[in-house]
PDB file of C-alpha atoms and ligand atoms in Angstrom:
ATOM      1  CA  MET U   1     -41.727  -5.105  28.125  1.00 74.00           C
ATOM      2  CA  ILE U   2     -45.255  -4.120  26.506  1.00 90.00           C
ATOM      3  CA  PRO U   3     -45.124  -5.972  22.933  1.00 93.00           C
ATOM      4  CA  ALA U   4     -47.173  -3.083  21.421  1.00 94.00           C
ATOM      5  CA  ILE U   5     -44.360  -0.472  22.294  1.00 97.00           C
ATOM      6  CA  ILE U   6     -41.435  -2.863  20.739  1.00 97.00           C
ATOM      7  CA  GLU U   7     -43.629  -3.029  17.474  1.00 97.00           C
ATOM      8  CA  ALA U   8     -44.145   0.677  17.281  1.00 97.00           C
ATOM      9  CA  LEU U   9     -40.451   1.028  17.941  1.00 98.00           C
ATOM     10  CA  LEU U  10     -39.589  -1.561  15.046  1.00 97.00           C
ATOM     11  CA  GLU U  11     -42.169   0.217  12.855  1.00 97.00           C
ATOM     12  CA  SER U  12     -41.245   3.755  13.517  1.00 97.00           C
ATOM     13  CA  ARG U  13     -40.611   6.270  10.929  1.00 98.00           C
ATOM     14  CA  HIS U  14     -40.008   8.975  13.026  1.00 98.00           C
ATOM     15  CA  LEU U  15     -39.386   8.828  16.825  1.00 98.00           C
ATOM     16  CA  LEU U  16     -39.509  11.898  19.122  1.00 98.00           C
ATOM     17  CA  VAL U  17     -37.540  11.422  22.333  1.00 98.00           C
ATOM     18  CA  TYR U  18     -38.469  14.028  24.646  1.00 98.00           C
ATOM     19  CA  THR U  19     -36.496  14.270  27.776  1.00 98.00           C
ATOM     20  CA  GLY U  20     -36.338  16.207  31.083  1.00 98.00           C
ATOM     21  CA  ALA U  21     -34.325  16.324  34.250  1.00 98.00           C
ATOM     22  CA  GLY U  22     -34.784  12.482  35.080  1.00 98.00           C
ATOM     23  CA  VAL U  23     -32.793  11.452  32.106  1.00 98.00           C
ATOM     24  CA  SER U  24     -29.760  12.921  33.829  1.00 98.00           C
ATOM     25  CA  ALA U  25     -30.493  11.759  37.326  1.00 98.00           C
ATOM     26  CA  GLU U  26     -28.578   8.649  37.119  1.00 98.00           C
ATOM     27  CA  SER U  27     -25.686  10.864  36.131  1.00 98.00           C
ATOM     28  CA  GLY U  28     -25.731  12.510  39.460  1.00 97.00           C
ATOM     29  CA  ILE U  29     -27.371  15.717  38.041  1.00 97.00           C
ATOM     30  CA  PRO U  30     -30.089  16.858  40.543  1.00 94.00           C
ATOM     31  CA  THR U  31     -33.621  17.091  39.071  1.00 96.00           C
ATOM     32  CA  PHE U  32     -35.752  20.154  39.957  1.00 94.00           C
ATOM     33  CA  ARG U  33     -38.843  18.930  41.913  1.00 93.00           C
ATOM     34  CA  ASP U  34     -37.827  15.440  43.598  1.00 89.00           C
ATOM     35  CA  ALA U  35     -38.574  15.961  47.086  1.00 86.00           C
ATOM     36  CA  LEU U  36     -35.335  16.683  49.189  1.00 84.00           C
ATOM     37  CA  THR U  37     -33.027  15.943  46.336  1.00 86.00           C
ATOM     38  CA  GLY U  38     -34.580  18.407  43.548  1.00 90.00           C
ATOM     39  CA  LEU U  39     -32.919  21.784  43.008  1.00 91.00           C
ATOM     40  CA  TRP U  40     -36.268  23.716  43.639  1.00 89.00           C
ATOM     41  CA  ALA U  41     -37.019  21.641  46.834  1.00 88.00           C
ATOM     42  CA  ARG U  42     -33.579  23.205  48.352  1.00 87.00           C
ATOM     43  CA  PHE U  43     -33.421  26.494  46.496  1.00 89.00           C
ATOM     44  CA  ASP U  44     -35.958  29.208  45.580  1.00 92.00           C
ATOM     45  CA  PRO U  45     -36.129  29.487  41.783  1.00 90.00           C
ATOM     46  CA  ALA U  46     -37.580  33.142  42.108  1.00 89.00           C
ATOM     47  CA  ARG U  47     -34.151  33.924  43.591  1.00 90.00           C
ATOM     48  CA  LEU U  48     -31.927  32.210  41.240  1.00 95.00           C
ATOM     49  CA  ALA U  49     -33.765  31.499  37.715  1.00 96.00           C
ATOM     50  CA  THR U  50     -35.320  34.791  36.813  1.00 97.00           C
ATOM     51  CA  PRO U  51     -33.722  37.807  35.235  1.00 97.00           C
ATOM     52  CA  GLU U  52     -34.620  39.907  38.127  1.00 97.00           C
ATOM     53  CA  ALA U  53     -32.773  37.914  40.552  1.00 97.00           C
ATOM     54  CA  PHE U  54     -29.643  38.050  38.152  1.00 98.00           C
ATOM     55  CA  THR U  55     -30.107  42.048  38.191  1.00 97.00           C
ATOM     56  CA  ALA U  56     -30.584  41.942  41.995  1.00 97.00           C
ATOM     57  CA  ASP U  57     -27.649  39.658  42.726  1.00 96.00           C
ATOM     58  CA  PRO U  58     -25.537  38.599  39.752  1.00 97.00           C
ATOM     59  CA  GLU U  59     -22.978  37.025  41.796  1.00 96.00           C
ATOM     60  CA  LEU U  60     -25.191  34.759  43.692  1.00 95.00           C
ATOM     61  CA  VAL U  61     -26.921  33.689  40.544  1.00 96.00           C
ATOM     62  CA  TRP U  62     -23.607  33.294  38.366  1.00 95.00           C
ATOM     63  CA  GLY U  63     -22.011  31.409  41.201  1.00 94.00           C
ATOM     64  CA  TRP U  64     -25.162  28.942  41.460  1.00 94.00           C
ATOM     65  CA  TYR U  65     -25.027  28.284  37.593  1.00 95.00           C
ATOM     66  CA  GLU U  66     -21.102  27.947  37.724  1.00 92.00           C
ATOM     67  CA  TRP U  67     -21.690  25.346  40.477  1.00 92.00           C
ATOM     68  CA  ARG U  68     -24.362  23.695  38.276  1.00 93.00           C
ATOM     69  CA  ARG U  69     -22.186  23.825  35.202  1.00 92.00           C
ATOM     70  CA  GLN U  70     -19.066  22.302  37.059  1.00 91.00           C
ATOM     71  CA  ARG U  71     -21.138  19.559  38.207  1.00 92.00           C
ATOM     72  CA  VAL U  72     -22.129  18.745  34.620  1.00 94.00           C
ATOM     73  CA  LEU U  73     -18.504  18.851  33.620  1.00 91.00           C
ATOM     74  CA  ARG U  74     -17.741  16.121  36.036  1.00 92.00           C
ATOM     75  CA  ALA U  75     -20.619  14.110  35.288  1.00 96.00           C
ATOM     76  CA  VAL U  76     -20.851  11.255  32.456  1.00 98.00           C
ATOM     77  CA  PRO U  77     -23.561  10.415  30.323  1.00 98.00           C
ATOM     78  CA  ASN U  78     -25.372   7.415  31.755  1.00 98.00           C
ATOM     79  CA  PRO U  79     -27.070   4.292  29.931  1.00 98.00           C
ATOM     80  CA  ALA U  80     -30.248   6.340  29.066  1.00 98.00           C
ATOM     81  CA  HIS U  81     -28.297   8.827  27.350  1.00 98.00           C
ATOM     82  CA  ARG U  82     -26.508   6.100  25.459  1.00 98.00           C
ATOM     83  CA  ALA U  83     -29.395   4.230  24.551  1.00 98.00           C
ATOM     84  CA  ILE U  84     -31.060   7.242  23.238  1.00 98.00           C
ATOM     85  CA  ALA U  85     -27.971   7.815  21.013  1.00 98.00           C
ATOM     86  CA  GLU U  86     -27.968   4.082  19.993  1.00 98.00           C
ATOM     87  CA  LEU U  87     -31.590   4.445  18.886  1.00 98.00           C
ATOM     88  CA  GLU U  88     -30.667   7.335  16.719  1.00 97.00           C
ATOM     89  CA  SER U  89     -28.296   5.132  14.744  1.00 96.00           C
ATOM     90  CA  ARG U  90     -30.716   2.225  14.344  1.00 97.00           C
ATOM     91  CA  LEU U  91     -33.945   4.055  13.419  1.00 97.00           C
ATOM     92  CA  SER U  92     -34.468   5.952  10.069  1.00 96.00           C
ATOM     93  CA  ARG U  93     -35.502   9.279  11.786  1.00 98.00           C
ATOM     94  CA  VAL U  94     -35.033  10.177  15.576  1.00 98.00           C
ATOM     95  CA  THR U  95     -35.713  13.770  16.632  1.00 98.00           C
ATOM     96  CA  LEU U  96     -34.250  14.542  20.219  1.00 98.00           C
ATOM     97  CA  VAL U  97     -36.005  17.417  22.280  1.00 98.00           C
ATOM     98  CA  THR U  98     -34.682  18.138  25.736  1.00 98.00           C
ATOM     99  CA  GLN U  99     -35.574  20.554  28.488  1.00 98.00           C
ATOM    100  CA  ASN U 100     -32.381  20.182  30.055  1.00 98.00           C
ATOM    101  CA  VAL U 101     -29.313  22.526  30.081  1.00 98.00           C
ATOM    102  CA  ASP U 102     -26.726  19.904  30.419  1.00 97.00           C
ATOM    103  CA  ASP U 103     -24.800  18.419  27.563  1.00 97.00           C
ATOM    104  CA  LEU U 104     -24.883  14.846  28.355  1.00 98.00           C
ATOM    105  CA  HIS U 105     -26.930  13.801  25.420  1.00 98.00           C
ATOM    106  CA  GLU U 106     -24.421  15.376  23.075  1.00 98.00           C
ATOM    107  CA  ARG U 107     -21.650  13.679  24.972  1.00 98.00           C
ATOM    108  CA  ALA U 108     -23.252  10.383  24.548  1.00 98.00           C
ATOM    109  CA  GLY U 109     -23.238  10.964  20.648  1.00 98.00           C
ATOM    110  CA  SER U 110     -26.580  12.409  20.013  1.00 98.00           C
ATOM    111  CA  GLN U 111     -26.619  14.801  17.108  1.00 95.00           C
ATOM    112  CA  GLY U 112     -28.757  17.946  16.550  1.00 96.00           C
ATOM    113  CA  VAL U 113     -30.341  17.976  20.095  1.00 98.00           C
ATOM    114  CA  ILE U 114     -33.275  20.609  20.524  1.00 98.00           C
ATOM    115  CA  HIS U 115     -32.748  22.550  23.829  1.00 98.00           C
ATOM    116  CA  LEU U 116     -35.931  24.164  24.684  1.00 97.00           C
ATOM    117  CA  HIS U 117     -34.484  25.744  27.579  1.00 97.00           C
ATOM    118  CA  GLY U 118     -31.043  26.762  26.623  1.00 97.00           C
ATOM    119  CA  SER U 119     -27.877  25.298  27.739  1.00 95.00           C
ATOM    120  CA  LEU U 120     -25.259  25.846  30.489  1.00 95.00           C
ATOM    121  CA  GLN U 121     -22.599  25.687  27.610  1.00 91.00           C
ATOM    122  CA  THR U 122     -23.776  28.992  25.908  1.00 92.00           C
ATOM    123  CA  PRO U 123     -23.287  31.918  28.207  1.00 94.00           C
ATOM    124  CA  ARG U 124     -24.125  35.291  26.679  1.00 96.00           C
ATOM    125  CA  CYS U 125     -23.801  39.144  27.626  1.00 96.00           C
ATOM    126  CA  PHE U 126     -26.952  40.062  29.659  1.00 97.00           C
ATOM    127  CA  ASP U 127     -27.055  43.549  27.892  1.00 97.00           C
ATOM    128  CA  CYS U 128     -25.986  42.927  24.060  1.00 97.00           C
ATOM    129  CA  GLY U 129     -26.441  39.149  23.841  1.00 96.00           C
ATOM    130  CA  GLU U 130     -22.661  38.604  22.607  1.00 95.00           C
ATOM    131  CA  ARG U 131     -22.152  34.894  23.069  1.00 94.00           C
ATOM    132  CA  TYR U 132     -19.241  33.428  25.422  1.00 91.00           C
ATOM    133  CA  GLY U 133     -19.451  29.630  24.740  1.00 81.00           C
ATOM    134  CA  SER U 134     -15.441  29.756  25.285  1.00 67.00           C
ATOM    135  CA  LEU U 135     -15.927  30.686  28.760  1.00 67.00           C
ATOM    136  CA  ALA U 136     -15.874  26.960  29.957  1.00 61.00           C
ATOM    137  CA  ARG U 137     -13.385  27.001  32.609  1.00 64.00           C
ATOM    138  CA  GLU U 138     -12.788  24.482  35.328  1.00 63.00           C
ATOM    139  CA  LEU U 139     -13.664  26.051  38.918  1.00 64.00           C
ATOM    140  CA  ASP U 140     -11.203  24.757  41.478  1.00 64.00           C
ATOM    141  CA  GLU U 141     -14.011  23.707  43.897  1.00 69.00           C
ATOM    142  CA  PRO U 142     -17.527  24.339  42.741  1.00 70.00           C
ATOM    143  CA  GLU U 143     -18.931  25.087  46.313  1.00 77.00           C
ATOM    144  CA  GLU U 144     -22.715  25.058  46.459  1.00 80.00           C
ATOM    145  CA  GLY U 145     -23.641  28.652  47.303  1.00 80.00           C
ATOM    146  CA  ARG U 146     -20.366  30.069  46.236  1.00 85.00           C
ATOM    147  CA  ARG U 147     -20.864  33.700  44.893  1.00 92.00           C
ATOM    148  CA  LEU U 148     -18.999  34.600  41.896  1.00 93.00           C
ATOM    149  CA  ALA U 149     -18.660  37.766  40.091  1.00 94.00           C
ATOM    150  CA  PRO U 150     -19.988  37.028  36.329  1.00 94.00           C
ATOM    151  CA  PRO U 151     -17.210  38.039  33.460  1.00 93.00           C
ATOM    152  CA  ARG U 152     -17.943  41.548  31.809  1.00 95.00           C
ATOM    153  CA  CYS U 153     -18.791  41.639  28.057  1.00 95.00           C
ATOM    154  CA  ALA U 154     -15.643  42.534  25.986  1.00 93.00           C
ATOM    155  CA  SER U 155     -18.001  44.427  23.657  1.00 94.00           C
ATOM    156  CA  CYS U 156     -20.451  46.550  25.838  1.00 96.00           C
ATOM    157  CA  GLY U 157     -19.085  45.579  29.515  1.00 96.00           C
ATOM    158  CA  GLY U 158     -22.439  44.069  30.578  1.00 97.00           C
ATOM    159  CA  PRO U 159     -22.552  41.255  32.954  1.00 97.00           C
ATOM    160  CA  VAL U 160     -22.286  37.775  31.208  1.00 96.00           C
ATOM    161  CA  ARG U 161     -25.209  35.490  32.111  1.00 97.00           C
ATOM    162  CA  PRO U 162     -26.173  31.840  31.789  1.00 96.00           C
ATOM    163  CA  GLY U 163     -27.403  30.875  28.585  1.00 96.00           C
ATOM    164  CA  VAL U 164     -30.464  29.106  29.995  1.00 97.00           C
ATOM    165  CA  VAL U 165     -34.103  30.089  29.660  1.00 97.00           C
ATOM    166  CA  TRP U 166     -35.334  31.566  32.926  1.00 97.00           C
ATOM    167  CA  PHE U 167     -38.910  31.668  34.459  1.00 95.00           C
ATOM    168  CA  GLY U 168     -40.621  34.495  32.796  1.00 94.00           C
ATOM    169  CA  GLU U 169     -38.420  34.528  29.775  1.00 96.00           C
ATOM    170  CA  SER U 170     -39.804  33.265  26.408  1.00 95.00           C
ATOM    171  CA  MET U 171     -38.200  29.973  24.991  1.00 95.00           C
ATOM    172  CA  PRO U 172     -35.986  29.922  21.651  1.00 95.00           C
ATOM    173  CA  GLU U 173     -38.654  30.117  19.069  1.00 97.00           C
ATOM    174  CA  ALA U 174     -36.765  28.208  16.607  1.00 97.00           C
ATOM    175  CA  ALA U 175     -36.364  25.172  19.062  1.00 97.00           C
ATOM    176  CA  LEU U 176     -39.966  25.467  20.030  1.00 97.00           C
ATOM    177  CA  GLN U 177     -41.285  25.457  16.523  1.00 98.00           C
ATOM    178  CA  GLN U 178     -38.843  22.607  15.400  1.00 98.00           C
ATOM    179  CA  ALA U 179     -40.247  20.678  18.484  1.00 98.00           C
ATOM    180  CA  PHE U 180     -43.782  21.289  17.752  1.00 98.00           C
ATOM    181  CA  GLU U 181     -43.292  20.336  14.164  1.00 98.00           C
ATOM    182  CA  ALA U 182     -41.711  16.982  15.046  1.00 98.00           C
ATOM    183  CA  ALA U 183     -44.422  16.373  17.694  1.00 98.00           C
ATOM    184  CA  ALA U 184     -47.045  16.781  14.907  1.00 98.00           C
ATOM    185  CA  GLU U 185     -45.557  14.281  12.603  1.00 98.00           C
ATOM    186  CA  CYS U 186     -43.813  11.621  14.670  1.00 98.00           C
ATOM    187  CA  ASP U 187     -45.377   8.263  15.041  1.00 98.00           C
ATOM    188  CA  LEU U 188     -43.722   7.305  18.429  1.00 98.00           C
ATOM    189  CA  LEU U 189     -42.939   9.632  21.188  1.00 98.00           C
ATOM    190  CA  PHE U 190     -40.874   8.339  24.370  1.00 98.00           C
ATOM    191  CA  SER U 191     -41.253  11.155  27.159  1.00 98.00           C
ATOM    192  CA  VAL U 192     -38.082  10.509  29.467  1.00 98.00           C
ATOM    193  CA  GLY U 193     -37.979  11.686  32.873  1.00 98.00           C
ATOM    194  CA  THR U 194     -40.252  14.971  33.117  1.00 97.00           C
ATOM    195  CA  SER U 195     -42.776  15.715  35.527  1.00 95.00           C
ATOM    196  CA  GLY U 196     -44.595  17.460  32.589  1.00 93.00           C
ATOM    197  CA  LEU U 197     -45.415  20.513  34.845  1.00 92.00           C
ATOM    198  CA  VAL U 198     -43.756  23.394  32.595  1.00 91.00           C
ATOM    199  CA  TYR U 199     -45.409  24.839  29.650  1.00 91.00           C
ATOM    200  CA  PRO U 200     -45.196  25.356  26.648  1.00 92.00           C
ATOM    201  CA  ALA U 201     -42.549  22.549  26.581  1.00 92.00           C
ATOM    202  CA  ALA U 202     -45.116  19.973  28.191  1.00 94.00           C
ATOM    203  CA  GLN U 203     -47.297  20.429  25.038  1.00 96.00           C
ATOM    204  CA  VAL U 204     -44.908  18.438  23.290  1.00 97.00           C
ATOM    205  CA  PRO U 205     -46.245  15.004  24.075  1.00 97.00           C
ATOM    206  CA  GLN U 206     -49.745  16.133  24.102  1.00 96.00           C
ATOM    207  CA  ILE U 207     -49.149  17.200  20.303  1.00 97.00           C
ATOM    208  CA  ALA U 208     -47.719  13.997  19.558  1.00 98.00           C
ATOM    209  CA  SER U 209     -50.842  12.013  21.130  1.00 97.00           C
ATOM    210  CA  ARG U 210     -53.453  14.293  19.222  1.00 96.00           C
ATOM    211  CA  ASN U 211     -51.708  13.415  16.059  1.00 96.00           C
ATOM    212  CA  GLY U 212     -52.170   9.748  16.845  1.00 97.00           C
ATOM    213  CA  ALA U 213     -48.564   8.839  17.885  1.00 98.00           C
ATOM    214  CA  THR U 214     -48.001   6.150  20.401  1.00 98.00           C
ATOM    215  CA  VAL U 215     -46.671   8.055  23.532  1.00 98.00           C
ATOM    216  CA  VAL U 216     -44.558   6.117  26.073  1.00 98.00           C
ATOM    217  CA  HIS U 217     -43.659   7.535  29.506  1.00 97.00           C
ATOM    218  CA  ILE U 218     -40.639   6.288  31.114  1.00 98.00           C
ATOM    219  CA  ASN U 219     -40.416   7.600  34.892  1.00 98.00           C
ATOM    220  CA  PRO U 220     -40.027   5.861  38.258  1.00 97.00           C
ATOM    221  CA  GLN U 221     -43.228   7.786  39.043  1.00 95.00           C
ATOM    222  CA  PRO U 222     -45.927   6.020  37.269  1.00 88.00           C
ATOM    223  CA  VAL U 223     -47.606   8.545  34.880  1.00 91.00           C
ATOM    224  CA  ALA U 224     -51.474   8.530  34.172  1.00 88.00           C
ATOM    225  CA  ALA U 225     -51.650   6.894  30.570  1.00 90.00           C
ATOM    226  CA  SER U 226     -55.235   7.732  29.755  1.00 90.00           C
ATOM    227  CA  LYS U 227     -55.011   8.726  26.096  1.00 90.00           C
ATOM    228  CA  PRO U 228     -55.382   5.858  23.158  1.00 88.00           C
ATOM    229  CA  ARG U 229     -51.835   4.351  22.464  1.00 95.00           C
ATOM    230  CA  GLU U 230     -50.474   6.086  25.580  1.00 96.00           C
ATOM    231  CA  TYR U 231     -48.502   3.850  27.831  1.00 96.00           C
ATOM    232  CA  SER U 232     -46.656   4.263  31.147  1.00 96.00           C
ATOM    233  CA  LEU U 233     -43.378   2.415  31.770  1.00 97.00           C
ATOM    234  CA  PRO U 234     -42.467   2.665  35.255  1.00 96.00           C
ATOM    235  CA  GLY U 235     -38.714   2.459  36.086  1.00 98.00           C
ATOM    236  CA  ALA U 236     -35.382   4.616  35.853  1.00 98.00           C
ATOM    237  CA  ALA U 237     -34.544   5.552  32.258  1.00 98.00           C
ATOM    238  CA  GLY U 238     -31.046   4.060  32.825  1.00 98.00           C
ATOM    239  CA  VAL U 239     -32.893   0.744  33.152  1.00 98.00           C
ATOM    240  CA  VAL U 240     -35.871   0.889  30.890  1.00 98.00           C
ATOM    241  CA  LEU U 241     -34.292   2.498  27.757  1.00 98.00           C
ATOM    242  CA  PRO U 242     -31.542  -0.374  27.666  1.00 98.00           C
ATOM    243  CA  GLN U 243     -34.228  -2.910  28.107  1.00 97.00           C
ATOM    244  CA  LEU U 244     -36.228  -1.426  25.224  1.00 97.00           C
ATOM    245  CA  LEU U 245     -33.116  -1.268  23.029  1.00 97.00           C
ATOM    246  CA  GLN U 246     -32.428  -4.896  23.622  1.00 97.00           C
ATOM    247  CA  ALA U 247     -36.004  -6.276  23.436  1.00 96.00           C
ATOM    248  CA  ALA U 248     -36.198  -4.382  20.017  1.00 96.00           C
ATOM    249  CA  PHE U 249     -32.676  -4.995  18.545  1.00 96.00           C
ATOM    250  CA  PRO U 250     -31.383  -8.110  20.510  1.00 93.00           C
ATOM    251  CA  ASP U 251     -27.544  -8.491  20.092  1.00 84.00           C
TER     252      ASP U 251
HETATM  253  N1  APR S 301     -35.312   8.053  35.494  1.00 54.03           N
HETATM  254  C1  APR S 301     -36.466   8.663  34.709  1.00 54.03           C
HETATM  255  N2  APR S 301     -37.091   9.633  35.457  1.00 54.03           N
HETATM  256  C2  APR S 301     -36.577   9.946  36.574  1.00 54.03           C
HETATM  257  C3  APR S 301     -35.542   9.548  37.322  1.00 54.03           C
HETATM  258  C4  APR S 301     -34.892   8.455  36.505  1.00 54.03           C
HETATM  259  N3  APR S 301     -33.691   7.870  36.926  1.00 54.03           N
HETATM  260  N4  APR S 301     -35.216  10.169  38.298  1.00 54.03           N
HETATM  261  C5  APR S 301     -36.267  11.081  38.532  1.00 54.03           C
HETATM  262  N5  APR S 301     -37.087  11.161  37.403  1.00 54.03           N
HETATM  263  C6  APR S 301     -38.418  11.535  37.043  1.00 54.03           C
HETATM  264  C7  APR S 301     -39.101  12.157  38.347  1.00 54.03           C
HETATM  265  O1  APR S 301     -39.984  11.323  38.914  1.00 54.03           O
HETATM  266  C8  APR S 301     -39.821  13.589  37.717  1.00 54.03           C
HETATM  267  O2  APR S 301     -41.072  13.147  37.231  1.00 54.03           O
HETATM  268  O3  APR S 301     -37.837  12.827  36.502  1.00 54.03           O
HETATM  269  C9  APR S 301     -38.793  13.927  36.463  1.00 54.03           C
HETATM  270  C10 APR S 301     -38.200  15.216  36.765  1.00 54.03           C
HETATM  271  O4  APR S 301     -39.078  16.400  36.972  1.00 54.03           O
HETATM  272  P1  APR S 301     -38.477  17.790  37.328  1.00 54.03           P
HETATM  273  O5  APR S 301     -37.640  17.731  38.354  1.00 54.03           O
HETATM  274  O6  APR S 301     -39.703  18.446  37.319  1.00 54.03           O
HETATM  275  O7  APR S 301     -37.565  18.069  35.925  1.00 54.03           O
HETATM  276  P2  APR S 301     -38.176  18.624  34.544  1.00 54.03           P
HETATM  277  O8  APR S 301     -39.583  17.982  34.227  1.00 54.03           O
HETATM  278  O9  APR S 301     -37.283  18.374  33.549  1.00 54.03           O
HETATM  279  O10 APR S 301     -38.544  20.029  34.716  1.00 54.03           O
HETATM  280  C11 APR S 301     -38.883  20.777  33.606  1.00 54.03           C
HETATM  281  O11 APR S 301     -38.706  23.112  34.738  1.00 54.03           O
HETATM  282  O12 APR S 301     -37.665  24.030  36.554  1.00 54.03           O
HETATM  283  C12 APR S 301     -37.909  23.806  35.173  1.00 54.03           C
HETATM  284  O13 APR S 301     -36.449  24.675  33.541  1.00 54.03           O
HETATM  285  C13 APR S 301     -36.436  23.572  34.464  1.00 54.03           C
HETATM  286  O14 APR S 301     -36.335  22.373  32.495  1.00 54.03           O
HETATM  287  C14 APR S 301     -36.826  22.198  33.911  1.00 54.03           C
HETATM  288  C15 APR S 301     -38.186  22.310  33.648  1.00 54.03           C
END
């Protein structure tokens, strides 16, 4: 474990934890771009993750997101989610920003999670925007590729859509603002399990680096760490984060 990282963690006044699909990989939730197992390696995002796709074939898109939501319901937080929640209780200030649409951070005990790409738990009417978070119902068997008619909005009769940000849609302004502000004032940022390919979310670690924060990438794929005070900790989040916690706060 790199002493400078432990030191930065112990001295941190404001840690920003920024997560992507990799933090949920050890809970059995597929990432997006991992070859073969990633969702985008097996499905076409243009057919499943755009407003046009939903308009063209609501049953295909709703069925796919229900399959994903059910997988999340059946998953449990892994040691990475739990280590992040533990850091929140040990440090004076931790901001958690995620690109993920699952609720595994919340189920591990994290509070005030900033979701940049929305959430599977907040479906809403495609036409009038009415929220249907209470829709959470167990599917008997969430088959991949199963078509399902989306529920209809009680207010306007429009189709209910997943509460996630699709390609071509803008991100929730307030969440983005909060994330950028935290990135501009944190002194330490852990970037956990993200390929860093999707903007504007991918700007978060760059803003932190520009403001002089120590930036640590946690990913089995080594990440190019070329800026001052930037580190790459190769490894699975569920292994590396508990190790960091143990090194900084030995039992
Ligand atoms: N621990 C840490 N990182 C891991 C693990 C693990 N156990 N397993 C895989 N990873 C890494 C992969 O090496 C990869 O770099 O997680 C990253 C996942 O990258 P993506 O699949 O691109 O997911 P993400 O970066 O979250 O995608 C960002 O793109 O498709 C959109 O909206 C979608 O929020 C998503 C966004």
